[in-house]
Amino acid sequence: MNRVVITGLGIVAPNGVEIAEFLSAIQSGRSGIRFDQQLADLKFSCQISGKPELSQQKISENFTDLELRNFNSTGIMYGVIAALDAWRDAGLVVVDENTDWESGTIFGTGTSGIEKFRESIYKIDNFETRKLGSTAVLQTMNSGVSAYIAGKLGLGNQVTTNSSACTTGTESILMAYERIKSGHAKRMLAGSTSDSGPYIWGGFDAMKVCTFKHNESPEQGSRPLSASASGFVPGSGAGALLLEDLETALQRGARIYCEVLGGNVNSGGQRNGGTMTAPNSVAVQKCIRDAMVNAGISANDIDAVNGHLTATSKDNLEIRNWREALNRAGNDFPYINSLKSTVGHCLSAAGAVESVASVLQIHHGFIFPNINCEDLHPEIAELVDSERIPTEMIKKDLRIVAKASFGFGDVNGCVIFKKY
């Protein structure tokens, strides 16, 4: 069984594209949530969003002019850019003439090319099928993002796209970890992405799970753990992590961000309180406990938790589940934070984007702040001391961080990262 480490990171987030910018943003608590004129024009209740700002130069560095012709998939674009940045960050190069049999990717998404799909529907309905272009299928198939990444890098190992709602990114990391641990690959690009825009966010606005109270004050809109939280802010982007066999990483002198100790994924089966949209607490707690067993650690080993924490009524329940699973409370509770306070809920990209932030915390020795939760929810305050939920960055040497995601369909994932 091989040890698995992370040697490269890539990010396309609402508050930062590229690792240096993202690192500065999360350390300072800089928000990437802005007023969204398109949502306002469409009369959405929530008129703010977290959307990455990609420069034309950044796009051109990763896509050819031919590829960009008739290209209309933000999710694939985000995912490819994050993945290629992680590959470069790991000190790896692209070998154009050969297939890399030892490297692969598991890169998840919830939907693919929803803007391209809408464009295609209109052309078909207008009897213009021949005008769809040759890449309509490639952009709208769910595995489009992993296929594009594999083609860019010549990956010859497993190439696939997973999809498990908001747990997608965390699940992809654990799937890649298992492939390397078992010796089936030397390195795997893991991550997830999500499209931007009203056609992906509209359903959540209709469900009334998005905030509508902060259209005039966007940066204050995402309020995980707060008594005044009123729903999540829709977001998008992509996170990518290059996982590698430890021996291979050492042989090539790679920089190691941290080690992946293990983790767990499970489902509550939509029983015992779990539904299509609500978690089964028994399953959540079991997922966390089983992740610790798989990683070979105890609850007291965990220095910090990067929670799912969406700024909905489920935040209180999540904290209670952590408290029960870890059997730690008050001042003994690990530090806990939610990246969603500064980027919103990036949906299928959330687990990967937030895992990149978790790994950066270990590598650079800090705990990023929760913003907009100065009014800590009283039910949470009864379980956890407020100092364990920092509102300012804390410099701290972190040894072990647990990252969890909980998604629609009553699915759960928890991954354990350790300082190398």
Coordinates of C-alpha atoms in Angstrom, one line a residue:
M1 CA 0.0 0.0 0.0
N2 CA 1.6 3.2 -1.2
R3 CA 1.6 6.5 0.8
V4 CA -0.1 9.3 -1.1
V5 CA 1.0 13.0 -1.1
I6 CA -0.2 16.2 -2.7
T7 CA 2.5 17.9 -4.9
G8 CA 0.4 20.4 -7.0
L9 CA -2.5 22.7 -6.5
G10 CA -4.7 24.7 -9.0
I11 CA -7.6 27.0 -8.3
V12 CA -10.2 29.0 -10.2
A13 CA -12.3 30.6 -7.4
P14 CA -14.5 33.6 -7.0
N15 CA -11.9 35.3 -4.9
G16 CA -8.8 34.2 -6.7
V17 CA -7.5 32.6 -9.8
E18 CA -4.1 31.0 -9.3
I19 CA -2.8 29.9 -5.9
A20 CA -0.9 33.0 -4.8
E21 CA -4.0 35.2 -5.3
F22 CA -6.3 32.7 -3.7
L23 CA -3.9 32.2 -0.7
S24 CA -3.9 36.0 -0.1
A25 CA -7.7 36.2 -0.3
I26 CA -8.4 33.4 2.2
Q27 CA -5.8 34.6 4.6
S28 CA -7.3 38.1 4.6
G29 CA -10.9 37.0 4.4
R30 CA -11.4 38.8 1.1
S31 CA -14.8 38.0 -0.5
G32 CA -15.4 37.1 -4.1
I33 CA -19.1 37.6 -3.9
R34 CA -20.5 40.4 -6.0
F35 CA -23.8 41.8 -7.3
D36 CA -24.9 39.8 -10.4
Q37 CA -26.7 42.0 -12.9
Q38 CA -27.8 39.0 -15.0
L39 CA -29.6 37.5 -12.0
A40 CA -31.3 40.8 -11.3
D41 CA -32.4 41.1 -14.9
L42 CA -34.0 37.7 -14.6
K43 CA -35.7 38.7 -11.4
F44 CA -34.0 36.1 -9.2
S45 CA -34.6 36.5 -5.5
C46 CA -30.9 36.1 -4.9
Q47 CA -29.1 38.7 -7.0
I48 CA -25.5 38.1 -5.8
S49 CA -23.1 35.3 -6.7
G50 CA -19.6 34.0 -6.4
K51 CA -18.2 33.8 -10.0
P52 CA -14.5 33.6 -10.9
E53 CA -13.0 36.4 -13.0
L54 CA -10.9 34.9 -15.7
S55 CA -8.7 37.2 -17.9
Q56 CA -8.5 36.6 -21.6
Q57 CA -4.8 36.0 -21.2
K58 CA -5.4 33.2 -18.7
I59 CA -7.9 31.6 -21.0
S60 CA -5.5 31.9 -24.0
E61 CA -2.7 30.3 -22.0
N62 CA -4.7 27.1 -21.7
F63 CA -6.9 26.9 -24.8
T64 CA -6.1 27.4 -28.5
D65 CA -8.1 29.8 -30.7
L66 CA -9.5 26.7 -32.5
E67 CA -10.7 25.2 -29.2
L68 CA -12.4 28.4 -28.2
R69 CA -14.3 28.6 -31.4
N70 CA -18.0 27.9 -30.5
F71 CA -16.8 27.1 -27.0
N72 CA -19.5 27.8 -24.3
S73 CA -18.8 25.7 -21.2
T74 CA -17.7 27.7 -18.1
G75 CA -17.4 24.5 -16.1
I76 CA -15.0 22.8 -18.5
M77 CA -13.0 26.0 -18.8
Y78 CA -12.6 26.3 -15.0
G79 CA -11.7 22.7 -14.6
V80 CA -9.1 22.6 -17.3
I81 CA -7.4 25.7 -16.1
A82 CA -7.3 24.6 -12.5
A83 CA -6.0 21.1 -13.5
L84 CA -3.3 22.4 -15.8
D85 CA -2.2 24.9 -13.1
A86 CA -1.9 22.0 -10.6
W87 CA 0.1 20.0 -13.1
R88 CA 2.5 22.9 -13.6
D89 CA 2.6 23.7 -9.9
A90 CA 3.8 20.1 -9.3
G91 CA 6.8 20.7 -11.5
L92 CA 5.5 18.4 -14.2
V93 CA 5.8 19.0 -18.0
V94 CA 3.6 18.0 -20.9
V95 CA 5.2 15.4 -23.2
D96 CA 3.5 16.0 -26.5
E97 CA 4.6 12.8 -28.4
N98 CA 3.8 10.1 -25.8
T99 CA 0.9 8.9 -23.7
D100 CA 1.6 9.1 -20.0
W101 CA 0.4 5.6 -18.8
E102 CA 1.2 6.3 -15.1
S103 CA -0.9 9.4 -14.8
G104 CA -4.7 9.9 -14.9
T105 CA -7.5 12.1 -13.7
I106 CA -10.7 11.8 -11.7
F107 CA -12.4 15.2 -12.2
G108 CA -16.0 15.6 -11.1
T109 CA -18.9 17.9 -12.0
G110 CA -22.6 18.2 -11.4
T111 CA -23.5 19.2 -15.0
S112 CA -21.4 19.9 -18.0
G113 CA -21.8 22.8 -20.5
I114 CA -25.2 23.9 -19.4
E115 CA -24.9 27.1 -21.4
K116 CA -23.8 25.0 -24.5
F117 CA -26.8 22.7 -23.9
R118 CA -29.2 25.6 -23.9
E119 CA -27.6 27.0 -27.1
S120 CA -27.9 23.6 -28.7
I121 CA -31.6 23.3 -27.8
Y122 CA -32.4 26.6 -29.5
K123 CA -30.6 25.6 -32.6
I124 CA -32.4 22.2 -32.8
D125 CA -35.8 23.8 -32.2
N126 CA -35.1 26.3 -35.0
F127 CA -34.2 23.4 -37.4
E128 CA -30.5 24.4 -37.3
T129 CA -29.0 21.1 -36.1
R130 CA -26.1 21.3 -38.6
K131 CA -25.0 24.5 -36.9
L132 CA -24.4 22.9 -33.6
G133 CA -20.7 22.5 -34.3
S134 CA -18.4 19.5 -33.8
T135 CA -17.8 20.1 -30.1
A136 CA -21.4 20.2 -28.8
V137 CA -21.3 16.6 -27.5
L138 CA -17.8 17.1 -26.0
Q139 CA -18.9 20.1 -24.1
T140 CA -22.2 18.7 -22.8
M141 CA -21.2 15.1 -21.9
N142 CA -20.6 14.9 -18.1
S143 CA -17.1 13.5 -18.7
G144 CA -16.2 16.4 -21.0
V145 CA -14.0 18.0 -18.3
S146 CA -11.9 14.9 -17.7
A147 CA -11.7 14.2 -21.4
Y148 CA -10.4 17.7 -22.1
I149 CA -7.8 17.5 -19.3
A150 CA -6.6 14.1 -20.5
G151 CA -6.2 15.4 -24.0
K152 CA -4.2 18.4 -22.8
L153 CA -1.8 16.3 -20.8
G154 CA -1.8 13.0 -22.7
L155 CA -3.0 11.0 -19.7
G156 CA -3.1 7.3 -20.2
N157 CA -4.3 6.0 -16.8
Q158 CA -7.8 6.1 -15.5
V159 CA -9.7 9.1 -16.9
T160 CA -13.2 9.6 -15.6
T161 CA -15.7 12.1 -14.1
N162 CA -17.5 11.4 -10.9
S163 CA -20.7 13.2 -9.8
S164 CA -22.1 13.2 -6.2
A165 CA -23.7 16.6 -5.8
C166 CA -21.8 18.8 -3.3
T167 CA -19.7 15.8 -2.2
T168 CA -18.2 15.5 -5.7
G169 CA -14.8 17.1 -5.1
T170 CA -14.1 15.4 -1.8
E171 CA -15.1 12.1 -3.4
S172 CA -12.8 12.6 -6.3
I173 CA -9.8 13.1 -4.0
L174 CA -10.6 9.8 -2.2
M175 CA -11.1 7.9 -5.4
A176 CA -7.7 9.2 -6.7
Y177 CA -6.1 8.4 -3.4
E178 CA -7.3 4.8 -3.6
R179 CA -6.0 4.3 -7.1
I180 CA -2.5 5.5 -6.1
K181 CA -2.5 3.6 -2.8
S182 CA -3.3 0.4 -4.5
G183 CA -0.5 0.8 -7.0
H184 CA -2.7 1.3 -10.1
A185 CA -1.3 4.8 -10.8
K186 CA 1.7 6.9 -9.9
R187 CA -0.2 10.2 -10.0
M188 CA -3.8 11.4 -10.4
L189 CA -5.3 14.8 -11.0
A190 CA -8.2 15.0 -8.6
G191 CA -10.8 17.8 -8.4
S192 CA -14.2 19.1 -9.4
T193 CA -15.8 22.0 -11.2
S194 CA -19.1 23.7 -11.6
D195 CA -20.7 25.9 -14.3
S196 CA -21.6 29.5 -13.7
G197 CA -24.9 31.3 -14.4
P198 CA -28.6 31.3 -14.0
Y199 CA -29.2 28.0 -15.7
I200 CA -27.3 26.2 -13.0
W201 CA -28.4 28.4 -10.1
G202 CA -32.1 28.9 -11.0
G203 CA -33.3 25.7 -9.4
F204 CA -31.8 26.6 -6.1
D205 CA -33.3 30.1 -6.2
A206 CA -36.7 28.4 -6.8
M207 CA -36.2 26.1 -3.8
K208 CA -35.7 29.3 -1.7
V209 CA -32.4 28.0 -0.2
C210 CA -30.5 31.1 -1.5
T211 CA -30.3 34.3 0.5
F212 CA -32.3 37.3 -0.8
K213 CA -31.5 39.7 2.1
H214 CA -28.1 41.0 0.9
N215 CA -28.6 42.1 -2.7
E216 CA -27.4 45.6 -1.7
S217 CA -24.5 44.3 0.4
P218 CA -23.0 41.3 -1.5
E219 CA -19.9 40.7 0.6
Q220 CA -22.1 40.3 3.7
G221 CA -24.5 37.8 2.0
S222 CA -22.7 34.5 2.8
R223 CA -23.0 33.9 6.6
P224 CA -22.2 30.3 7.6
L225 CA -22.5 29.8 11.4
S226 CA -24.3 33.1 11.8
A227 CA -27.5 33.8 13.7
S228 CA -28.6 36.0 10.7
A229 CA -27.8 33.5 8.0
S230 CA -30.6 33.4 5.5
G231 CA -29.4 30.9 2.8
F232 CA -26.4 30.3 0.7
V233 CA -24.9 32.4 -2.1
P234 CA -24.6 30.5 -5.4
G235 CA -21.0 30.2 -6.6
S236 CA -18.9 28.4 -9.1
G237 CA -15.3 27.6 -10.0
A238 CA -12.9 24.6 -9.8
G239 CA -10.2 23.2 -7.6
A240 CA -7.5 20.7 -8.6
L241 CA -5.0 18.7 -6.6
L242 CA -2.2 16.6 -8.0
L243 CA -2.0 13.4 -5.9
E244 CA 1.2 11.3 -6.2
D245 CA 2.8 8.2 -4.9
L246 CA 5.3 9.3 -2.1
E247 CA 8.2 7.4 -3.5
T248 CA 7.8 8.8 -7.0
A249 CA 7.5 12.3 -5.5
L250 CA 10.7 11.9 -3.5
Q251 CA 12.6 10.5 -6.5
R252 CA 11.9 13.6 -8.6
G253 CA 12.5 16.0 -5.7
A254 CA 8.9 17.3 -5.7
R255 CA 7.6 19.9 -3.2
I256 CA 5.1 18.1 -0.9
Y257 CA 2.1 20.2 0.3
C258 CA 0.8 17.5 2.6
E259 CA -0.1 13.8 2.9
V260 CA -3.5 12.2 2.3
L261 CA -4.1 9.8 5.2
G262 CA -7.4 8.5 4.0
G263 CA -11.1 9.1 4.5
N264 CA -14.5 7.8 3.8
V265 CA -17.7 8.2 1.7
N266 CA -21.1 6.9 2.5
S267 CA -24.8 7.6 2.2
G268 CA -27.6 7.8 4.7
G269 CA -29.9 6.0 2.3
Q270 CA -32.5 8.8 2.8
R271 CA -33.6 7.1 6.0
N272 CA -33.8 8.2 9.7
G273 CA -34.3 11.9 8.8
G274 CA -32.2 11.8 5.7
T275 CA -34.0 12.9 2.5
M276 CA -33.1 13.9 -1.0
T277 CA -32.1 17.3 0.4
A278 CA -31.4 16.7 4.1
P279 CA -28.7 14.7 5.8
N280 CA -29.1 11.6 7.9
S281 CA -27.2 12.5 11.1
V282 CA -26.3 8.9 11.9
A283 CA -24.7 8.6 8.4
V284 CA -22.8 11.9 8.7
Q285 CA -21.4 10.9 12.1
K286 CA -20.5 7.4 10.8
C287 CA -18.8 8.9 7.8
I288 CA -16.6 11.1 10.0
R289 CA -15.8 8.2 12.4
D290 CA -15.0 5.8 9.6
A291 CA -12.8 8.4 8.0
M292 CA -10.7 8.6 11.1
V293 CA -10.4 4.8 11.4
N294 CA -9.4 4.6 7.7
A295 CA -6.8 7.3 8.3
G296 CA -5.5 5.7 11.5
I297 CA -6.1 8.7 13.7
S298 CA -8.1 9.5 16.8
A299 CA -10.6 12.4 17.2
N300 CA -8.1 14.2 19.4
D301 CA -5.5 14.3 16.6
I302 CA -7.6 16.7 14.5
D303 CA -6.4 20.2 14.8
A304 CA -8.9 21.9 12.5
V305 CA -12.1 21.1 10.5
N306 CA -13.0 22.6 7.2
G307 CA -16.8 22.1 7.3
H308 CA -19.4 22.0 4.6
L309 CA -21.4 24.8 6.4
T310 CA -23.6 26.4 3.8
A311 CA -25.2 29.3 5.7
T312 CA -28.5 27.5 5.9
S313 CA -30.5 26.1 8.8
K314 CA -28.4 22.9 8.5
D315 CA -25.3 24.6 9.9
N316 CA -26.4 24.0 13.5
L317 CA -27.0 20.3 12.7
E318 CA -23.6 19.9 11.1
I319 CA -21.8 21.3 14.2
R320 CA -23.9 19.0 16.4
N321 CA -22.8 16.1 14.2
W322 CA -19.2 17.0 14.4
R323 CA -19.5 17.3 18.2
E324 CA -21.1 13.8 18.4
A325 CA -18.7 12.2 16.0
L326 CA -15.5 13.6 17.6
N327 CA -16.9 13.6 21.2
R328 CA -15.3 17.1 21.6
A329 CA -17.0 20.3 22.6
G330 CA -16.5 23.7 24.0
N331 CA -12.8 24.8 24.1
D332 CA -11.8 21.2 23.3
F333 CA -13.5 21.4 19.9
P334 CA -11.1 21.7 16.9
Y335 CA -10.9 25.0 15.1
I336 CA -13.5 25.1 12.4
N337 CA -14.1 27.3 9.4
S338 CA -16.1 27.6 6.2
L339 CA -14.7 28.9 2.9
K340 CA -18.3 29.5 1.8
S341 CA -18.2 32.8 3.7
T342 CA -15.9 34.3 1.0
V343 CA -16.8 32.3 -2.1
G344 CA -20.4 31.2 -1.6
H345 CA -21.5 27.6 -2.3
C346 CA -19.6 26.4 -5.4
L347 CA -21.9 23.3 -5.6
S348 CA -20.2 20.4 -7.3
A349 CA -16.9 22.3 -7.2
A350 CA -17.2 23.0 -3.5
G351 CA -15.3 20.0 -2.1
A352 CA -12.3 20.5 -4.4
V353 CA -12.1 24.3 -4.0
E354 CA -12.4 24.0 -0.2
S355 CA -9.8 21.1 -0.1
V356 CA -7.3 23.4 -1.9
A357 CA -7.9 25.9 0.9
S358 CA -7.5 23.2 3.6
V359 CA -4.2 22.0 2.1
L360 CA -2.8 25.6 2.0
Q361 CA -3.7 26.0 5.7
I362 CA -1.5 22.9 6.5
H363 CA 1.4 23.9 4.2
H364 CA 1.6 27.6 5.3
G365 CA 0.5 27.1 9.0
F366 CA -2.6 29.2 9.4
I367 CA -6.4 29.0 9.9
F368 CA -8.3 31.2 7.5
P369 CA -11.1 33.4 9.1
N370 CA -14.8 32.9 8.9
I371 CA -16.3 36.3 7.9
N372 CA -19.9 37.4 8.6
C373 CA -20.4 35.3 11.7
E374 CA -19.7 37.8 14.4
D375 CA -23.2 37.0 15.5
L376 CA -22.5 33.4 16.1
H377 CA -25.7 31.3 16.2
P378 CA -26.7 30.7 19.8
E379 CA -27.3 26.9 19.3
I380 CA -23.7 26.7 17.9
A381 CA -22.3 28.8 20.7
E382 CA -23.8 26.2 23.2
L383 CA -21.7 23.5 21.6
V384 CA -18.4 25.2 20.6
D385 CA -16.5 28.1 22.2
S386 CA -16.5 31.1 19.9
E387 CA -12.6 31.2 19.9
R388 CA -12.7 27.9 18.0
I389 CA -14.5 29.7 15.2
P390 CA -12.0 32.4 14.3
T391 CA -13.1 35.6 12.6
E392 CA -9.5 36.7 12.0
M393 CA -6.7 34.7 10.6
I394 CA -4.7 32.6 13.1
K395 CA -1.1 31.6 12.5
K396 CA -0.9 28.0 13.7
D397 CA 1.1 25.0 12.9
L398 CA -1.5 22.4 11.8
R399 CA -0.7 18.7 11.8
I400 CA -4.1 17.2 10.8
V401 CA -7.1 18.8 9.1
A402 CA -10.4 17.0 8.3
K403 CA -12.4 18.2 5.3
A404 CA -16.0 17.1 4.9
S405 CA -18.7 17.6 2.3
F406 CA -22.4 16.6 2.5
G407 CA -24.6 16.6 -0.6
F408 CA -28.1 16.3 -2.0
G409 CA -29.1 12.7 -2.2
D410 CA -27.9 12.2 1.4
V411 CA -24.3 11.5 0.4
N412 CA -21.3 12.3 2.6
G413 CA -17.5 12.5 2.3
C414 CA -14.7 13.2 4.7
V415 CA -11.0 13.3 3.8
I416 CA -8.1 13.6 6.2
F417 CA -5.0 15.7 5.4
K418 CA -1.7 15.5 7.4
K419 CA 1.4 17.7 7.4
Y420 CA 4.3 15.9 5.8

